[in-house]
Amino acid sequence: MKKSVALVIETSNEYARGILRGILKYQDEHDHWQIDLQEHERGAPPPRWLKKYQGRGIIARIETEEIARSIRASNLPAVDVSAARKLTGIPWVETDDTLISGLALNHFASRGLRNVAFCGEINFNWARWRRDAFVSQATEQGMTVHSFDLTAGMQDLNHPQTRARLLNWLKQLPEPCGLMAAYDSLARRLLQYCTIIQRPVPNSIAIVGVDNDPILCRMANPPLSSIIPDAEGAGYQAAALLESMMNQKKVEVDCILLPPLGIAVRRSSDTLSIDDEEIEVAARFILDEATKGINVSDVLNKTHLTRRALELRFRKHLGLTPHEFIVAARMSHAELLLRETSLTLQQIALRCGIESAEYLSTAFKKHAGMPPGQYRQLHYLKK
């Protein structure tokens, strides 16, 4: 007989839907769960049927005291997939917010940005952890860092006072600046506000969100860059934990934090800010032409530098050699094609300026830490 498992997880945002996809993947592989799920929005009351639920276990986003009370009263094995920590004493699975912020900062640094900023709703643990990690790591790297804390009374971004404060803050950010928003819908709103105050994105303010919501990111103008959290991995790990608990196995782990899967670079952060005109010209040439099979000699021809000077000044400003920068640009394009198309590996190689699928596979594994096929399996947007 299949085990009945309740999912108290909203269906209204990309991160939560990713968790659900991970749970369904676990179910597909093991085929002994009967899942009970009621559609609801984030923060909604728990479903009424949960009070008398006769299933075997629960996976929940425990973000309110009301949901916590319902889970506690059920006396069923439960796993939390929220950072709110409203119910202690049960395992919880989340994404690693420190690494998420670090990925955004590394992206800004790779574009030569030394002024950075963060905006998020700090009444949520995960947003506060992202802000703290962002500020701490930016300070350690010698960057100038700014932050805007959306408090509990400022969650309505349409409220005139909140809107005015955000517009004023954006006006005062130095130029150029890399801005990380705690999640995609906030990033999209900030992008709209930059248009209102005539701060061009990405050249004046480069913006990165979190969650990689395909609809929000593609609908943004310009399209929004976004960190890709391993939401599916969180759902899968939560399901595996719950299975052990339902089988009365001792669960040693209290918390599992999953690293992000990468960053989807789109136009909103596709900028360069390098205090060296020769290197900025060379780097822009690489970003524009890397997929056309260029090499370091082609880059040299765009400058008045010797090869040695080019290498040294590239390392000084971007932390990479020109060759490494070319490879990184190609691999970034390969990531995009793996995520968002069904092209073969050979077709992707050719579109990245690489002659063979074998060479692409080797370079991609070195870049991403996994083969292209595995990356596609994790990321591919099924149309």
PDB file of N, CA and C in Angstrom, residues 288-328:
ATOM      1  N   ASP A 288      31.316  39.893 -26.690  1.00  0.00           N
ATOM      2  CA  ASP A 288      30.507  40.010 -27.906  1.00  0.00           C
ATOM      3  C   ASP A 288      30.835  38.937 -28.937  1.00  0.00           C
ATOM      4  N   GLU A 289      32.099  38.484 -28.962  1.00  0.00           N
ATOM      5  CA  GLU A 289      32.548  37.630 -30.063  1.00  0.00           C
ATOM      6  C   GLU A 289      33.036  36.245 -29.644  1.00  0.00           C
ATOM      7  N   ALA A 290      32.990  35.910 -28.370  1.00  0.00           N
ATOM      8  CA  ALA A 290      33.567  34.639 -27.897  1.00  0.00           C
ATOM      9  C   ALA A 290      32.980  33.434 -28.609  1.00  0.00           C
ATOM     10  N   THR A 291      31.711  33.497 -28.969  1.00  0.00           N
ATOM     11  CA  THR A 291      31.051  32.341 -29.592  1.00  0.00           C
ATOM     12  C   THR A 291      31.357  32.225 -31.084  1.00  0.00           C
ATOM     13  N   LYS A 292      32.215  33.098 -31.596  1.00  0.00           N
ATOM     14  CA  LYS A 292      32.553  33.073 -33.028  1.00  0.00           C
ATOM     15  C   LYS A 292      33.941  32.493 -33.283  1.00  0.00           C
ATOM     16  N   GLY A 293      34.489  31.815 -32.271  1.00  0.00           N
ATOM     17  CA  GLY A 293      35.756  31.114 -32.470  1.00  0.00           C
ATOM     18  C   GLY A 293      36.996  31.980 -32.350  1.00  0.00           C
ATOM     19  N   ILE A 294      36.901  33.120 -31.677  1.00  0.00           N
ATOM     20  CA  ILE A 294      38.065  33.996 -31.533  1.00  0.00           C
ATOM     21  C   ILE A 294      39.104  33.374 -30.606  1.00  0.00           C
ATOM     22  N   ASN A 295      40.342  33.895 -30.698  1.00  0.00           N
ATOM     23  CA  ASN A 295      41.404  33.471 -29.785  1.00  0.00           C
ATOM     24  C   ASN A 295      42.109  34.701 -29.225  1.00  0.00           C
ATOM     25  N   VAL A 296      43.151  34.471 -28.433  1.00  0.00           N
ATOM     26  CA  VAL A 296      43.834  35.586 -27.766  1.00  0.00           C
ATOM     27  C   VAL A 296      44.480  36.523 -28.783  1.00  0.00           C
ATOM     28  N   SER A 297      44.944  35.993 -29.909  1.00  0.00           N
ATOM     29  CA  SER A 297      45.538  36.850 -30.941  1.00  0.00           C
ATOM     30  C   SER A 297      44.518  37.843 -31.488  1.00  0.00           C
ATOM     31  N   ASP A 298      43.285  37.393 -31.644  1.00  0.00           N
ATOM     32  CA  ASP A 298      42.230  38.306 -32.102  1.00  0.00           C
ATOM     33  C   ASP A 298      41.988  39.413 -31.080  1.00  0.00           C
ATOM     34  N   VAL A 299      42.063  39.055 -29.798  1.00  0.00           N
ATOM     35  CA  VAL A 299      41.885  40.050 -28.736  1.00  0.00           C
ATOM     36  C   VAL A 299      43.030  41.052 -28.770  1.00  0.00           C
ATOM     37  N   LEU A 300      44.256  40.561 -28.931  1.00  0.00           N
ATOM     38  CA  LEU A 300      45.429  41.441 -29.005  1.00  0.00           C
ATOM     39  C   LEU A 300      45.277  42.474 -30.114  1.00  0.00           C
ATOM     40  N   ASN A 301      44.718  42.056 -31.235  1.00  0.00           N
ATOM     41  CA  ASN A 301      44.568  42.958 -32.377  1.00  0.00           C
ATOM     42  C   ASN A 301      43.617  44.116 -32.093  1.00  0.00           C
ATOM     43  N   LYS A 302      42.823  44.005 -31.021  1.00  0.00           N
ATOM     44  CA  LYS A 302      41.905  45.079 -30.640  1.00  0.00           C
ATOM     45  C   LYS A 302      42.555  46.073 -29.674  1.00  0.00           C
ATOM     46  N   THR A 303      43.807  45.814 -29.291  1.00  0.00           N
ATOM     47  CA  THR A 303      44.501  46.675 -28.331  1.00  0.00           C
ATOM     48  C   THR A 303      45.839  47.129 -28.895  1.00  0.00           C
ATOM     49  N   HIS A 304      46.537  47.957 -28.120  1.00  0.00           N
ATOM     50  CA  HIS A 304      47.899  48.377 -28.464  1.00  0.00           C
ATOM     51  C   HIS A 304      48.898  47.756 -27.497  1.00  0.00           C
ATOM     52  N   LEU A 305      48.549  46.633 -26.901  1.00  0.00           N
ATOM     53  CA  LEU A 305      49.354  46.017 -25.854  1.00  0.00           C
ATOM     54  C   LEU A 305      50.145  44.830 -26.371  1.00  0.00           C
ATOM     55  N   THR A 306      51.226  44.526 -25.665  1.00  0.00           N
ATOM     56  CA  THR A 306      51.915  43.263 -25.902  1.00  0.00           C
ATOM     57  C   THR A 306      51.105  42.140 -25.258  1.00  0.00           C
ATOM     58  N   ARG A 307      51.384  40.924 -25.654  1.00  0.00           N
ATOM     59  CA  ARG A 307      50.654  39.799 -25.073  1.00  0.00           C
ATOM     60  C   ARG A 307      50.877  39.732 -23.564  1.00  0.00           C
ATOM     61  N   ARG A 308      52.112  39.978 -23.125  1.00  0.00           N
ATOM     62  CA  ARG A 308      52.427  39.934 -21.695  1.00  0.00           C
ATOM     63  C   ARG A 308      51.649  41.005 -20.938  1.00  0.00           C
ATOM     64  N   ALA A 309      51.613  42.233 -21.470  1.00  0.00           N
ATOM     65  CA  ALA A 309      50.884  43.322 -20.802  1.00  0.00           C
ATOM     66  C   ALA A 309      49.387  43.018 -20.746  1.00  0.00           C
ATOM     67  N   LEU A 310      48.871  42.444 -21.831  1.00  0.00           N
ATOM     68  CA  LEU A 310      47.451  42.085 -21.858  1.00  0.00           C
ATOM     69  C   LEU A 310      47.132  41.079 -20.757  1.00  0.00           C
ATOM     70  N   GLU A 311      47.985  40.054 -20.629  1.00  0.00           N
ATOM     71  CA  GLU A 311      47.771  39.020 -19.602  1.00  0.00           C
ATOM     72  C   GLU A 311      47.800  39.636 -18.203  1.00  0.00           C
ATOM     73  N   LEU A 312      48.815  40.456 -17.936  1.00  0.00           N
ATOM     74  CA  LEU A 312      48.974  41.031 -16.598  1.00  0.00           C
ATOM     75  C   LEU A 312      47.808  41.949 -16.245  1.00  0.00           C
ATOM     76  N   ARG A 313      47.399  42.784 -17.187  1.00  0.00           N
ATOM     77  CA  ARG A 313      46.337  43.739 -16.887  1.00  0.00           C
ATOM     78  C   ARG A 313      44.962  43.061 -16.820  1.00  0.00           C
ATOM     79  N   PHE A 314      44.779  41.993 -17.586  1.00  0.00           N
ATOM     80  CA  PHE A 314      43.548  41.212 -17.454  1.00  0.00           C
ATOM     81  C   PHE A 314      43.453  40.610 -16.057  1.00  0.00           C
ATOM     82  N   ARG A 315      44.538  40.010 -15.612  1.00  0.00           N
ATOM     83  CA  ARG A 315      44.546  39.396 -14.271  1.00  0.00           C
ATOM     84  C   ARG A 315      44.302  40.441 -13.189  1.00  0.00           C
ATOM     85  N   LYS A 316      44.888  41.610 -13.353  1.00  0.00           N
ATOM     86  CA  LYS A 316      44.743  42.667 -12.355  1.00  0.00           C
ATOM     87  C   LYS A 316      43.282  43.088 -12.212  1.00  0.00           C
ATOM     88  N   HIS A 317      42.592  43.271 -13.329  1.00  0.00           N
ATOM     89  CA  HIS A 317      41.237  43.828 -13.277  1.00  0.00           C
ATOM     90  C   HIS A 317      40.135  42.775 -13.186  1.00  0.00           C
ATOM     91  N   LEU A 318      40.368  41.580 -13.755  1.00  0.00           N
ATOM     92  CA  LEU A 318      39.297  40.582 -13.831  1.00  0.00           C
ATOM     93  C   LEU A 318      39.653  39.255 -13.176  1.00  0.00           C
ATOM     94  N   GLY A 319      40.900  39.114 -12.743  1.00  0.00           N
ATOM     95  CA  GLY A 319      41.291  37.882 -12.060  1.00  0.00           C
ATOM     96  C   GLY A 319      41.430  36.686 -12.974  1.00  0.00           C
ATOM     97  N   LEU A 320      41.399  36.897 -14.285  1.00  0.00           N
ATOM     98  CA  LEU A 320      41.509  35.821 -15.269  1.00  0.00           C
ATOM     99  C   LEU A 320      42.459  36.239 -16.383  1.00  0.00           C
ATOM    100  N   THR A 321      43.031  35.262 -17.075  1.00  0.00           N
ATOM    101  CA  THR A 321      43.777  35.559 -18.290  1.00  0.00           C
ATOM    102  C   THR A 321      42.778  35.780 -19.427  1.00  0.00           C
ATOM    103  N   PRO A 322      43.208  36.385 -20.536  1.00  0.00           N
ATOM    104  CA  PRO A 322      42.286  36.537 -21.672  1.00  0.00           C
ATOM    105  C   PRO A 322      41.721  35.196 -22.143  1.00  0.00           C
ATOM    106  N   HIS A 323      42.566  34.160 -22.193  1.00  0.00           N
ATOM    107  CA  HIS A 323      42.082  32.837 -22.611  1.00  0.00           C
ATOM    108  C   HIS A 323      41.014  32.319 -21.650  1.00  0.00           C
ATOM    109  N   GLU A 324      41.258  32.454 -20.359  1.00  0.00           N
ATOM    110  CA  GLU A 324      40.272  32.002 -19.367  1.00  0.00           C
ATOM    111  C   GLU A 324      38.967  32.787 -19.488  1.00  0.00           C
ATOM    112  N   PHE A 325      39.070  34.069 -19.806  1.00  0.00           N
ATOM    113  CA  PHE A 325      37.872  34.903 -19.972  1.00  0.00           C
ATOM    114  C   PHE A 325      37.073  34.459 -21.202  1.00  0.00           C
ATOM    115  N   ILE A 326      37.779  34.097 -22.273  1.00  0.00           N
ATOM    116  CA  ILE A 326      37.110  33.583 -23.475  1.00  0.00           C
ATOM    117  C   ILE A 326      36.370  32.290 -23.156  1.00  0.00           C
ATOM    118  N   VAL A 327      37.063  31.374 -22.467  1.00  0.00           N
ATOM    119  CA  VAL A 327      36.445  30.090 -22.116  1.00  0.00           C
ATOM    120  C   VAL A 327      35.222  30.311 -21.226  1.00  0.00           C
ATOM    121  N   ALA A 328      35.345  31.212 -20.238  1.00  0.00           N
ATOM    122  CA  ALA A 328      34.223  31.483 -19.332  1.00  0.00           C
ATOM    123  C   ALA A 328      33.020  32.023 -20.097  1.00  0.00           C
TER     124      ALA A 328
END
